Amino acid sequence: MTGPLVPTPDASCRLRPVTTARLDGGLLAERQRVNGEAAVPSGHERLRAAGNLDNLRIAAGEAAGELRGPVFMDSDVYKWLEAAAWEYARAPRPALLEAQRAVTAVVAAAQRADGYLNSMVRERYRDLPWSHEHYCAGHLMQAAVAQSRATGDKALLEVAVRFADHLVATFGPGRTEDVDGHPVVEMGLVELYRETGRAGYLELARWFVQARGHGLIEKHGHEPTYFSDRVPVRDQRTVEGHAVRAVYLTAGAADVALETGDDALLQALRRQFAHMLATKTYLTGGLGSRWEGESFGDPYELPPDRAYAETCAAVGGIQWAWRMLLATGDAAYADAAERMLLNGFLAGVSLTGTEYFYVNPLQLRAGAHSDENRSPAHGRRGWFNCACCPPNVMRTVASLGAYLATTDADGIQIQMYAPSTIEADGVRLAVETGYPWDGLIRVRVLESPQREWTLSMRVPPWARGAVLQGDDAEPGGYAHVRRTWQAGDVVELRLPMTVRVTTADERVDAVRGCVALERGPLVYAVEHPSADDLTFEAVASAEFRPELLGGVTVIGLTARIGEHRERPWPYAADRPAWSGERAEVEAVPYFAWANRGTGPMRVWLPDGRR
């Protein structure tokens, strides 16, 4: 299917998304099936129950009553519409198309004559730092492009074009010079430009990116860091402030750089992404270490138990990484996207597909109290008062096929490994694999033109000892095979799936002296009643268990379980002698935790080998 990101022919891309890719089996295909059969239909009902659709009907004059929910309620409708569109492309169903069209009609009815559309705002653009007017518009644009590409229906696209025309006439140099407090309109405008060819949308997106960091938020009386508005994008050396805002902005800036050939902007984004990976990213790929402001913390401030790591930030991180991959061709961005996707993102949704984590910590203590709506101590929840994450999960899972592979003038690059069918430039490939549980990836050529081209397969940096067609494959880049291909040709890549005992940079104070377990692309977690008191000793085994959690590889480890007594004062001049019974403990993939009930969990274990 054509995906959510389609650069124009003139874009300065090193790589381009494949034209058609489909998941055929395995972990991600099962997540898509559950998403389509359970999550998307339930999301429609949740929007009804929460008042999102009623708000739009009230704005259209078709219903009476009080508006419900936060000011960005419309955005959840648009994210659901995008999810429904990609799901329809994956598995066409008349009922789903009918639901899309019905919701689109509600949206269209709420639009004003001049193109403005927002059910929750009565005084336009009076408080852009908090009103989310452009944010909602950006999600509308993304949904409209998805509906156009996936179904051929242009009704929502017409709504988005009228709104975008209104924004072009209203904002920019010499007009209203102001920016929304929550980026995403930048991505929406660029994709709408790609779909329609209207250059004004790209120009406005570029202006919104360049206008940040010049005091526009401060003039409203707000501190700018939270809004990614303290430093101009071109001058930033890292990401800061509200994590979702920050990565949505950088993803939109990457779109602008792609379409305008702005190498200076691209280099600034490369610098920021590298600093984020080196100092502000959790082992799971999670982004955002502070509950306060849902924000990035200082460098190496990555506490596992207080990790915020919002599910929406994982979505934005994947979107940014994928754009950087297309712009640069650097496999490190695909590595980052895979880590974010299979760990920080997938943890945000239950195996049933209908319950969600807003916050994704790397530790939950025994006796943790669920003191507010987002707390992971609740376990995953069916919806939230601020429901940005659930429909964001839905649209991302529904469009996963778009992240499997890329092309360039030389050939095809396999970026994400899953059983799949990939088509591009007259080539049709079948990928056969048990990844992420098994490291054998077999690519079978089904069709090929009679000319030379290169098949490139990503070799992750953890894959020391990888082998392609009997030869060593260097980790941290691509392994290449170039030839004139025939139908029936097969290439095999073997990635070692040895369990890795991982340590953190000493500057990550919160986990100094601890280790974590990884296998292949997955981070592991221990769910155990005594998780707070476990000390790691050794890896004992790794075994695939088809009956457990939908089928996962479990790591067995030996640990000691501490014996602690209550003390009137938890500090002492001398470290007390530590004792504990040795135990055999199982670790499961982090994404699958809290699917058997919610209890103590930890990714980082004190290292008892010292």
XYZ file of C-alpha atoms in Angstrom:
610
model
C 0.000 0.000 0.000
C 1.039 3.623 -0.400
C 1.934 4.853 3.058
C 1.660 7.966 5.197
C 4.933 9.440 3.872
C 5.431 9.784 0.101
C 8.151 12.294 -0.876
C 7.709 14.095 -4.173
C 9.912 13.160 -7.160
C 11.991 16.301 -6.559
C 12.588 15.645 -2.857
C 16.211 15.325 -1.778
C 15.905 11.715 -0.616
C 18.661 9.147 -0.453
C 15.985 6.474 -0.048
C 12.272 6.264 -0.820
C 9.516 4.116 0.704
C 8.531 1.077 -1.328
C 5.329 1.414 -3.322
C 3.709 -1.738 -1.961
C 4.504 -3.778 1.134
C 2.331 -6.148 3.139
C 2.870 -8.009 6.401
C 2.028 -11.688 5.889
C 2.620 -13.236 9.309
C 4.534 -13.121 12.558
C 4.449 -10.678 15.454
C 3.660 -7.475 13.565
C 1.030 -9.044 11.325
C -0.729 -10.387 14.409
C -0.628 -6.914 15.949
C -2.205 -5.575 12.736
C -4.904 -8.238 12.736
C -5.869 -7.496 16.334
C -5.715 -3.770 15.661
C -8.090 -4.103 12.714
C -10.512 -6.549 14.254
C -10.658 -5.142 17.790
C -8.926 -1.788 18.286
C -10.269 0.220 15.339
C -13.928 -0.791 15.887
C -13.632 -0.172 19.632
C -11.995 3.195 18.951
C -15.038 4.281 16.966
C -17.276 3.418 19.896
C -14.985 5.192 22.351
C -15.186 8.384 20.292
C -18.958 8.182 20.485
C -18.984 7.581 24.219
C -16.373 10.234 25.079
C -18.222 12.970 23.190
C -15.728 13.617 20.373
C -18.303 13.118 17.643
C -21.014 14.947 19.566
C -18.693 17.963 19.876
C -18.438 18.137 16.105
C -22.199 17.779 15.709
C -22.714 20.632 18.178
C -20.256 22.762 16.212
C -22.190 21.956 13.038
C -25.482 22.986 14.636
C -26.827 19.463 14.308
C -26.994 18.787 18.057
C -27.280 20.670 21.322
C -25.445 20.187 24.596
C -22.241 20.921 26.450
C -18.871 20.326 24.841
C -16.895 17.545 26.503
C -13.233 16.806 26.944
C -9.941 18.653 26.450
C -9.501 21.257 23.765
C -7.847 18.826 21.321
C -10.758 16.346 21.176
C -11.055 16.716 17.378
C -7.545 15.337 16.883
C -8.575 11.941 18.254
C -11.276 11.733 15.589
C -8.733 12.497 12.878
C -6.231 9.943 14.144
C -8.998 7.342 14.186
C -9.961 8.278 10.612
C -6.342 7.794 9.564
C -6.237 4.404 11.301
C -9.458 3.368 9.598
C -8.084 4.357 6.195
C -4.872 2.345 6.518
C -6.797 -0.575 7.969
C -9.196 -0.476 5.014
C -6.215 -0.600 2.643
C -4.919 -3.651 4.521
C -8.221 -5.504 4.788
C -11.115 -3.846 2.887
C -14.447 -4.172 4.672
C -17.618 -2.346 3.607
C -18.625 -1.602 7.210
C -15.324 0.134 7.883
C -15.604 2.255 4.739
C -19.153 3.186 5.700
C -17.991 4.229 9.196
C -15.207 6.379 7.709
C -17.638 8.127 5.407
C -20.140 8.730 8.205
C -17.509 10.288 10.470
C -16.115 12.309 7.567
C -19.590 13.743 6.973
C -19.751 14.829 10.627
C -16.365 16.541 10.279
C -17.319 18.260 7.019
C -20.547 19.589 8.507
C -18.614 21.306 11.308
C -16.356 23.240 8.927
C -16.914 26.979 8.615
C -17.424 28.747 5.299
C -13.865 30.142 5.275
C -12.353 26.705 5.924
C -11.738 27.008 9.670
C -12.593 23.875 11.635
C -12.491 23.273 15.369
C -15.349 22.116 17.551
C -13.827 23.226 20.859
C -12.526 26.756 20.221
C -14.859 29.722 20.243
C -12.342 32.564 19.766
C -9.970 31.665 16.987
C -6.225 31.785 17.565
C -6.540 33.783 20.761
C -4.418 31.369 22.776
C -2.350 29.360 20.289
C 0.086 28.014 22.902
C -2.750 25.971 24.447
C -5.604 25.854 21.952
C -4.120 23.106 19.730
C -5.890 24.569 16.695
C -3.016 23.912 14.309
C -2.327 20.581 16.000
C -5.842 19.397 15.214
C -5.479 20.749 11.678
C -2.297 18.750 11.167
C -3.942 15.507 12.184
C -6.886 16.316 9.913
C -4.468 16.716 6.989
C -2.731 13.427 7.720
C -6.077 11.631 7.944
C -7.283 13.206 4.716
C -4.156 12.125 2.828
C -4.511 8.602 4.243
C -8.135 8.393 3.183
C -7.294 9.623 -0.301
C -4.416 7.171 -0.760
C -6.032 4.177 0.896
C -9.634 4.400 -0.316
C -9.678 6.874 -3.210
C -12.348 8.888 -1.398
C -11.595 12.633 -1.582
C -14.274 13.957 0.782
C -11.962 14.459 3.755
C -9.204 15.724 1.473
C -11.521 18.520 0.319
C -12.106 19.496 3.948
C -8.367 19.489 4.669
C -7.574 21.561 1.573
C -10.104 24.236 2.563
C -8.619 24.390 6.059
C -5.055 24.508 4.717
C -5.992 27.302 2.319
C -7.404 29.215 5.281
C -4.147 28.716 7.212
C -2.045 29.879 4.248
C -4.175 33.018 3.980
C -3.998 33.662 7.734
C -0.470 32.791 8.919
C 3.060 33.557 7.828
C 5.245 36.568 7.134
C 3.194 39.713 6.719
C 0.095 37.990 8.070
C -0.473 36.558 11.556
C 3.004 35.684 12.785
C 2.365 33.093 15.454
C 2.856 29.368 16.029
C 0.794 26.667 17.686
C 1.960 25.387 21.055
C 1.839 21.776 19.845
C 3.605 20.965 16.569
C 2.243 18.464 14.038
C 0.742 20.832 11.479
C 4.181 20.944 9.851
C 4.029 17.237 8.956
C 0.407 17.595 7.894
C 1.057 20.532 5.595
C 4.025 18.875 3.898
C 2.112 15.648 3.257
C -0.836 17.629 1.944
C 1.590 19.401 -0.392
C 2.857 16.002 -1.539
C -0.683 14.836 -2.231
C -1.970 17.998 -3.936
C 1.110 19.742 -5.335
C 0.092 23.069 -3.759
C 3.362 24.797 -2.941
C 1.805 27.202 -0.435
C 1.408 24.337 2.033
C 5.126 23.535 1.940
C 6.001 27.219 2.299
C 3.792 27.602 5.357
C 5.268 24.463 6.921
C 8.750 25.869 6.351
C 7.741 29.168 7.936
C 6.270 27.414 11.001
C 9.537 25.495 11.476
C 11.710 28.599 11.076
C 9.494 30.766 13.297
C 10.129 28.662 16.408
C 12.684 29.840 18.908
C 12.134 33.549 18.247
C 9.906 34.502 21.173
C 6.455 33.894 19.682
C 5.396 31.673 22.589
C 6.987 33.999 25.146
C 4.921 36.931 23.938
C 1.884 35.022 25.249
C 3.530 34.981 28.681
C 4.688 31.338 28.605
C 8.077 29.811 29.365
C 9.299 28.568 25.969
C 11.198 25.343 26.727
C 8.057 23.235 27.140
C 6.912 24.273 23.657
C 10.250 23.622 21.877
C 10.451 27.364 21.334
C 13.528 28.415 23.315
C 16.116 27.957 20.540
C 15.629 28.152 16.749
C 15.474 24.689 15.179
C 18.629 25.292 13.146
C 20.574 26.231 16.280
C 19.390 23.440 18.581
C 21.940 20.880 19.699
C 19.470 18.559 21.403
C 15.780 17.989 22.048
C 14.158 19.479 25.133
C 10.811 20.232 26.696
C 7.601 18.289 26.094
C 8.788 15.107 24.387
C 5.896 14.645 21.959
C 5.965 18.282 20.904
C 9.726 18.089 20.376
C 9.786 15.001 18.147
C 6.703 16.037 16.160
C 8.472 19.314 15.423
C 11.700 17.638 14.342
C 9.802 15.134 12.182
C 8.036 18.045 10.463
C 11.348 19.856 10.067
C 12.795 16.721 8.443
C 9.894 16.750 5.975
C 10.672 20.375 5.144
C 14.374 19.577 4.693
C 13.508 16.648 2.398
C 11.266 18.699 0.142
C 13.353 21.897 0.017
C 16.825 20.371 -0.116
C 17.799 22.362 2.975
C 21.022 20.594 3.971
C 21.782 23.002 6.836
C 18.442 22.155 8.436
C 19.058 18.447 7.891
C 22.463 18.638 9.548
C 20.922 20.396 12.545
C 18.409 17.555 12.838
C 21.159 14.949 12.574
C 22.960 16.651 15.462
C 19.802 16.717 17.597
C 18.899 13.084 16.892
C 22.419 11.915 17.747
C 22.403 13.804 21.050
C 18.952 12.432 21.892
C 20.118 8.843 21.283
C 23.330 9.326 23.230
C 21.915 11.032 26.315
C 18.095 11.120 26.459
C 16.757 7.786 25.185
C 15.773 4.822 27.324
C 17.000 1.324 26.490
C 13.484 0.617 25.191
C 13.650 3.590 22.831
C 11.293 5.440 25.171
C 11.492 9.243 25.103
C 10.755 11.609 27.977
C 12.026 11.078 31.502
C 9.893 13.528 33.496
C 6.254 13.378 34.463
C 6.518 17.109 35.012
C 5.762 18.598 31.617
C 5.786 15.128 29.968
C 9.286 16.165 29.076
C 12.841 15.262 28.267
C 15.124 15.676 31.236
C 18.771 16.623 31.368
C 21.414 14.478 29.659
C 21.550 10.978 31.207
C 18.540 11.715 33.413
C 16.827 8.379 32.723
C 15.236 6.994 35.910
C 13.505 3.674 35.130
C 10.744 3.885 37.736
C 9.826 7.501 36.984
C 10.171 7.156 33.220
C 7.341 8.882 31.397
C 8.174 7.537 27.917
C 4.744 8.433 26.571
C 3.395 6.130 23.884
C 2.802 9.150 21.618
C 6.477 10.076 21.989
C 7.413 6.636 20.657
C 5.144 7.276 17.658
C 6.818 10.633 17.046
C 10.253 9.120 17.496
C 9.531 6.476 14.854
C 8.203 9.134 12.486
C 11.315 11.271 12.936
C 13.714 8.337 12.592
C 12.034 7.138 9.398
C 12.262 10.583 7.800
C 15.930 10.818 8.733
C 16.511 7.392 7.190
C 14.963 8.522 3.916
C 16.955 11.751 3.944
C 20.348 10.224 4.716
C 20.292 6.510 3.923
C 21.988 5.929 7.293
C 20.992 2.543 8.758
C 21.372 3.939 12.297
C 17.969 5.601 11.889
C 16.343 2.296 10.957
C 18.030 0.727 14.003
C 16.527 3.447 16.199
C 13.086 3.100 14.619
C 13.143 -0.667 15.208
C 14.087 -0.251 18.884
C 11.350 2.329 19.400
C 8.767 0.257 17.537
C 9.332 -3.189 19.054
C 9.894 -1.996 22.620
C 8.798 1.524 23.578
C 5.821 1.572 21.208
C 4.440 -1.982 21.336
C 4.441 -1.866 25.133
C 1.804 0.850 24.841
C -0.944 -1.554 23.732
C -2.180 -4.836 25.185
C -2.055 -8.111 23.302
C -5.848 -7.842 23.003
C -5.374 -4.538 21.177
C -7.942 -2.591 23.159
C -6.117 -1.479 26.311
C -3.290 1.032 26.442
C -0.459 2.482 28.454
C -0.063 6.239 28.266
C 3.166 6.046 30.287
C 5.779 3.295 29.805
C 8.158 3.012 32.770
C 10.985 0.492 32.974
C 10.148 -0.417 36.551
C 7.004 -0.780 38.637
C 7.493 -1.257 42.350
C 5.553 -3.596 44.594
C 2.659 -1.739 46.186
C 2.704 1.039 43.589
C -0.356 3.248 44.007
C -2.383 4.272 40.948
C -2.784 7.891 41.931
C -3.991 9.273 38.587
C -5.511 8.358 35.247
C -2.248 7.755 33.378
C -0.507 5.711 36.073
C 0.788 2.342 34.829
C -0.075 0.907 38.236
C -3.647 0.699 36.898
C -2.492 -1.649 34.180
C -3.414 -0.779 30.638
C -6.689 1.100 30.272
C -9.340 1.155 27.583
C -9.256 4.960 27.209
C -7.959 8.060 28.968
C -9.271 11.491 29.901
C -6.571 12.694 27.517
C -6.937 10.015 24.840
C -4.145 10.978 22.438
C -2.339 7.641 22.696
C -4.982 5.014 21.749
C -5.850 6.326 18.253
C -2.170 7.137 17.711
C -1.413 3.459 18.325
C -4.206 2.449 15.955
C -2.991 4.547 13.026
C 0.625 3.471 13.512
C -0.103 -0.258 13.705
C -2.411 -0.044 10.694
C 0.366 1.557 8.593
C 3.289 -0.657 9.658
C 3.699 -2.073 6.171
C 4.996 1.318 5.052
C 8.080 0.923 7.278
C 9.357 -2.404 5.936
C 11.598 -1.405 3.050
C 13.002 1.401 0.935
C 14.342 1.833 -2.590
C 16.939 3.877 -4.416
C 18.354 3.935 -7.949
C 20.547 0.953 -7.076
C 17.943 -1.408 -5.638
C 15.884 -2.326 -2.569
C 16.794 -2.120 1.125
C 15.027 -4.348 3.667
C 14.728 -2.217 6.808
C 12.351 -4.113 9.115
C 12.301 -7.902 9.248
C 8.941 -9.657 9.244
C 7.164 -12.196 7.034
C 6.083 -9.928 4.211
C 5.663 -9.291 0.507
C 7.473 -6.271 -0.932
C 7.007 -4.778 -4.396
C 8.965 -1.941 -6.009
C 10.280 -1.042 -9.460
C 9.112 -4.268 -11.067
C 10.569 -6.424 -8.284
C 8.481 -8.625 -6.006
C 10.068 -10.203 -2.950
C 8.874 -12.564 -0.230
C 10.540 -12.220 3.170
C 10.399 -15.409 5.238
C 11.488 -15.232 8.867
C 10.616 -15.957 12.483
C 12.122 -12.623 13.541
C 12.268 -11.244 16.224
C 12.354 -14.710 17.824
C 14.633 -16.295 15.232
C 17.539 -14.644 13.429
C 17.229 -16.349 10.036
C 15.884 -14.011 7.346
C 15.305 -15.498 3.919
C 14.454 -13.222 0.977
C 12.971 -14.991 -2.024
C 12.728 -13.278 -5.411
C 9.265 -13.783 -6.910
C 9.611 -11.425 -9.875
C 12.457 -9.309 -11.246
C 13.297 -7.357 -14.378
C 16.250 -8.573 -16.449
C 18.826 -6.118 -15.124
C 21.300 -5.829 -12.283
C 20.129 -4.391 -9.009
C 21.270 -4.566 -5.388
C 19.441 -6.202 -2.510
C 20.567 -4.605 0.765
C 19.717 -6.085 4.168
C 20.158 -4.132 7.379
C 22.546 -5.686 9.892
C 21.756 -4.217 13.349
C 24.682 -3.062 15.497
C 24.009 -5.786 18.071
C 24.373 -8.562 15.429
C 28.068 -9.423 15.870
C 28.709 -12.620 13.938
C 26.008 -12.031 11.326
C 26.393 -14.071 8.145
C 25.067 -13.329 4.649
C 25.259 -16.170 2.133
C 28.096 -17.781 4.058
C 30.176 -14.611 4.417
C 30.597 -12.400 7.473
C 28.313 -9.369 7.515
C 29.516 -6.268 9.329
C 27.020 -5.061 11.968
C 25.811 -1.474 11.974
C 25.000 -0.990 8.304
C 23.830 -2.998 5.289
C 24.954 -6.235 3.689
C 24.637 -6.107 -0.104
C 24.097 -8.619 -2.887
C 24.213 -7.315 -6.461
C 23.340 -9.410 -9.469
C 20.876 -9.919 -12.291
C 18.124 -11.714 -10.441
C 15.840 -14.547 -11.489
C 12.543 -15.635 -9.992
C 13.345 -18.261 -7.376
C 16.658 -16.758 -6.238
C 17.059 -16.813 -2.446
C 19.305 -14.800 -0.128
C 19.795 -15.756 3.516
C 20.942 -13.523 6.331
C 21.578 -15.040 9.752
C 21.577 -12.725 12.744
C 22.885 -14.172 16.038
C 20.229 -14.166 18.740
C 22.508 -14.584 21.733
C 21.196 -13.059 24.950
C 23.111 -9.861 25.715
C 23.767 -8.567 29.220
C 23.681 -4.786 28.789
C 25.044 -2.057 31.027
C 24.386 1.685 30.918
C 26.760 4.624 30.671
C 28.001 5.421 34.178
C 26.416 8.851 33.901
C 22.949 7.264 33.951
C 22.988 7.470 37.741
C 19.666 5.734 38.278
C 20.871 2.369 36.924
C 24.563 2.472 37.847
C 25.608 -1.022 38.908
C 22.666 -2.631 37.092
C 22.264 -4.771 33.987
C 19.464 -5.358 31.502
C 18.794 -8.296 29.187
C 18.368 -8.026 25.434
C 17.907 -10.640 22.742
C 17.866 -9.627 19.113
C 15.962 -6.338 18.837
C 13.998 -6.893 22.045
C 14.506 -5.580 25.557
C 13.402 -7.917 28.339
C 11.695 -7.352 31.672
C 11.270 -9.425 34.808
C 7.745 -9.679 36.188
C 8.033 -11.178 39.654
C 6.458 -10.597 43.077
C 9.960 -9.950 44.432
C 11.211 -7.912 41.466
C 12.207 -5.080 43.813
C 14.679 -7.404 45.545
C 16.156 -9.355 42.633
C 19.877 -9.346 41.962
C 21.085 -10.746 38.625
C 23.641 -13.555 38.543
C 23.614 -15.303 35.139
C 21.639 -16.097 32.013
C 20.504 -19.711 32.109
C 18.431 -20.263 28.951
C 16.388 -18.833 26.100
C 13.338 -20.764 24.955
C 10.449 -20.014 22.603
C 7.128 -20.639 24.361
C 4.274 -20.694 21.809
C 1.612 -20.920 24.525
C 2.783 -17.842 26.442
C 1.707 -14.268 25.650
C 0.831 -15.085 22.070
C 4.150 -16.864 21.552
C 7.356 -15.295 22.895
C 10.942 -16.264 23.624
C 11.520 -16.334 27.380
C 14.926 -15.803 28.967
C 15.673 -17.874 32.050
C 18.097 -16.367 34.535
C 19.473 -17.123 37.941
C 19.058 -14.430 40.538
C 19.073 -13.926 44.253
C 15.998 -12.692 46.068
C 17.007 -10.446 48.913
C 15.845 -10.939 52.476
C 15.014 -7.543 53.903
C 13.504 -6.537 57.185
C 11.791 -3.320 58.128
C 14.166 -0.843 59.707
C 13.390 2.447 61.460
C 15.981 4.240 59.336
C 17.007 2.993 55.855
C 20.566 4.346 55.972
C 23.708 3.155 57.743
C 27.389 3.980 58.001
C 28.368 0.528 56.774
C 26.740 -1.397 53.996
C 24.925 -4.353 55.615
C 25.804 -7.817 54.454
C 23.445 -8.844 51.675
C 21.933 -12.299 51.664
C 19.268 -14.023 49.713
C 18.093 -17.286 48.238
C 19.097 -18.213 44.702
C 16.109 -18.537 42.384
C 15.344 -19.296 38.759
C 13.467 -16.362 37.226
C 11.969 -15.740 33.783
C 12.214 -12.550 31.771
C 9.703 -11.761 29.013
C 9.855 -9.197 26.212
C 9.227 -5.757 27.662
C 6.418 -5.087 25.182
C 4.451 -8.020 26.640
C 4.611 -7.102 30.311
C 1.355 -6.485 32.232
C -0.658 -8.817 30.005
C -1.042 -11.373 32.841
C -2.035 -8.827 35.453
C -0.120 -5.817 36.699
C 2.522 -6.199 39.360
C 6.175 -5.543 40.130
C 8.369 -5.306 37.020
C 11.853 -4.141 36.222
C 14.127 -3.961 33.192
C 17.301 -3.000 35.069
C 18.512 -5.509 37.711
C 21.293 -4.937 40.247
C 24.374 -6.796 39.033
C 25.254 -9.486 41.572
C 28.279 -10.716 39.614
C 30.548 -8.066 41.127
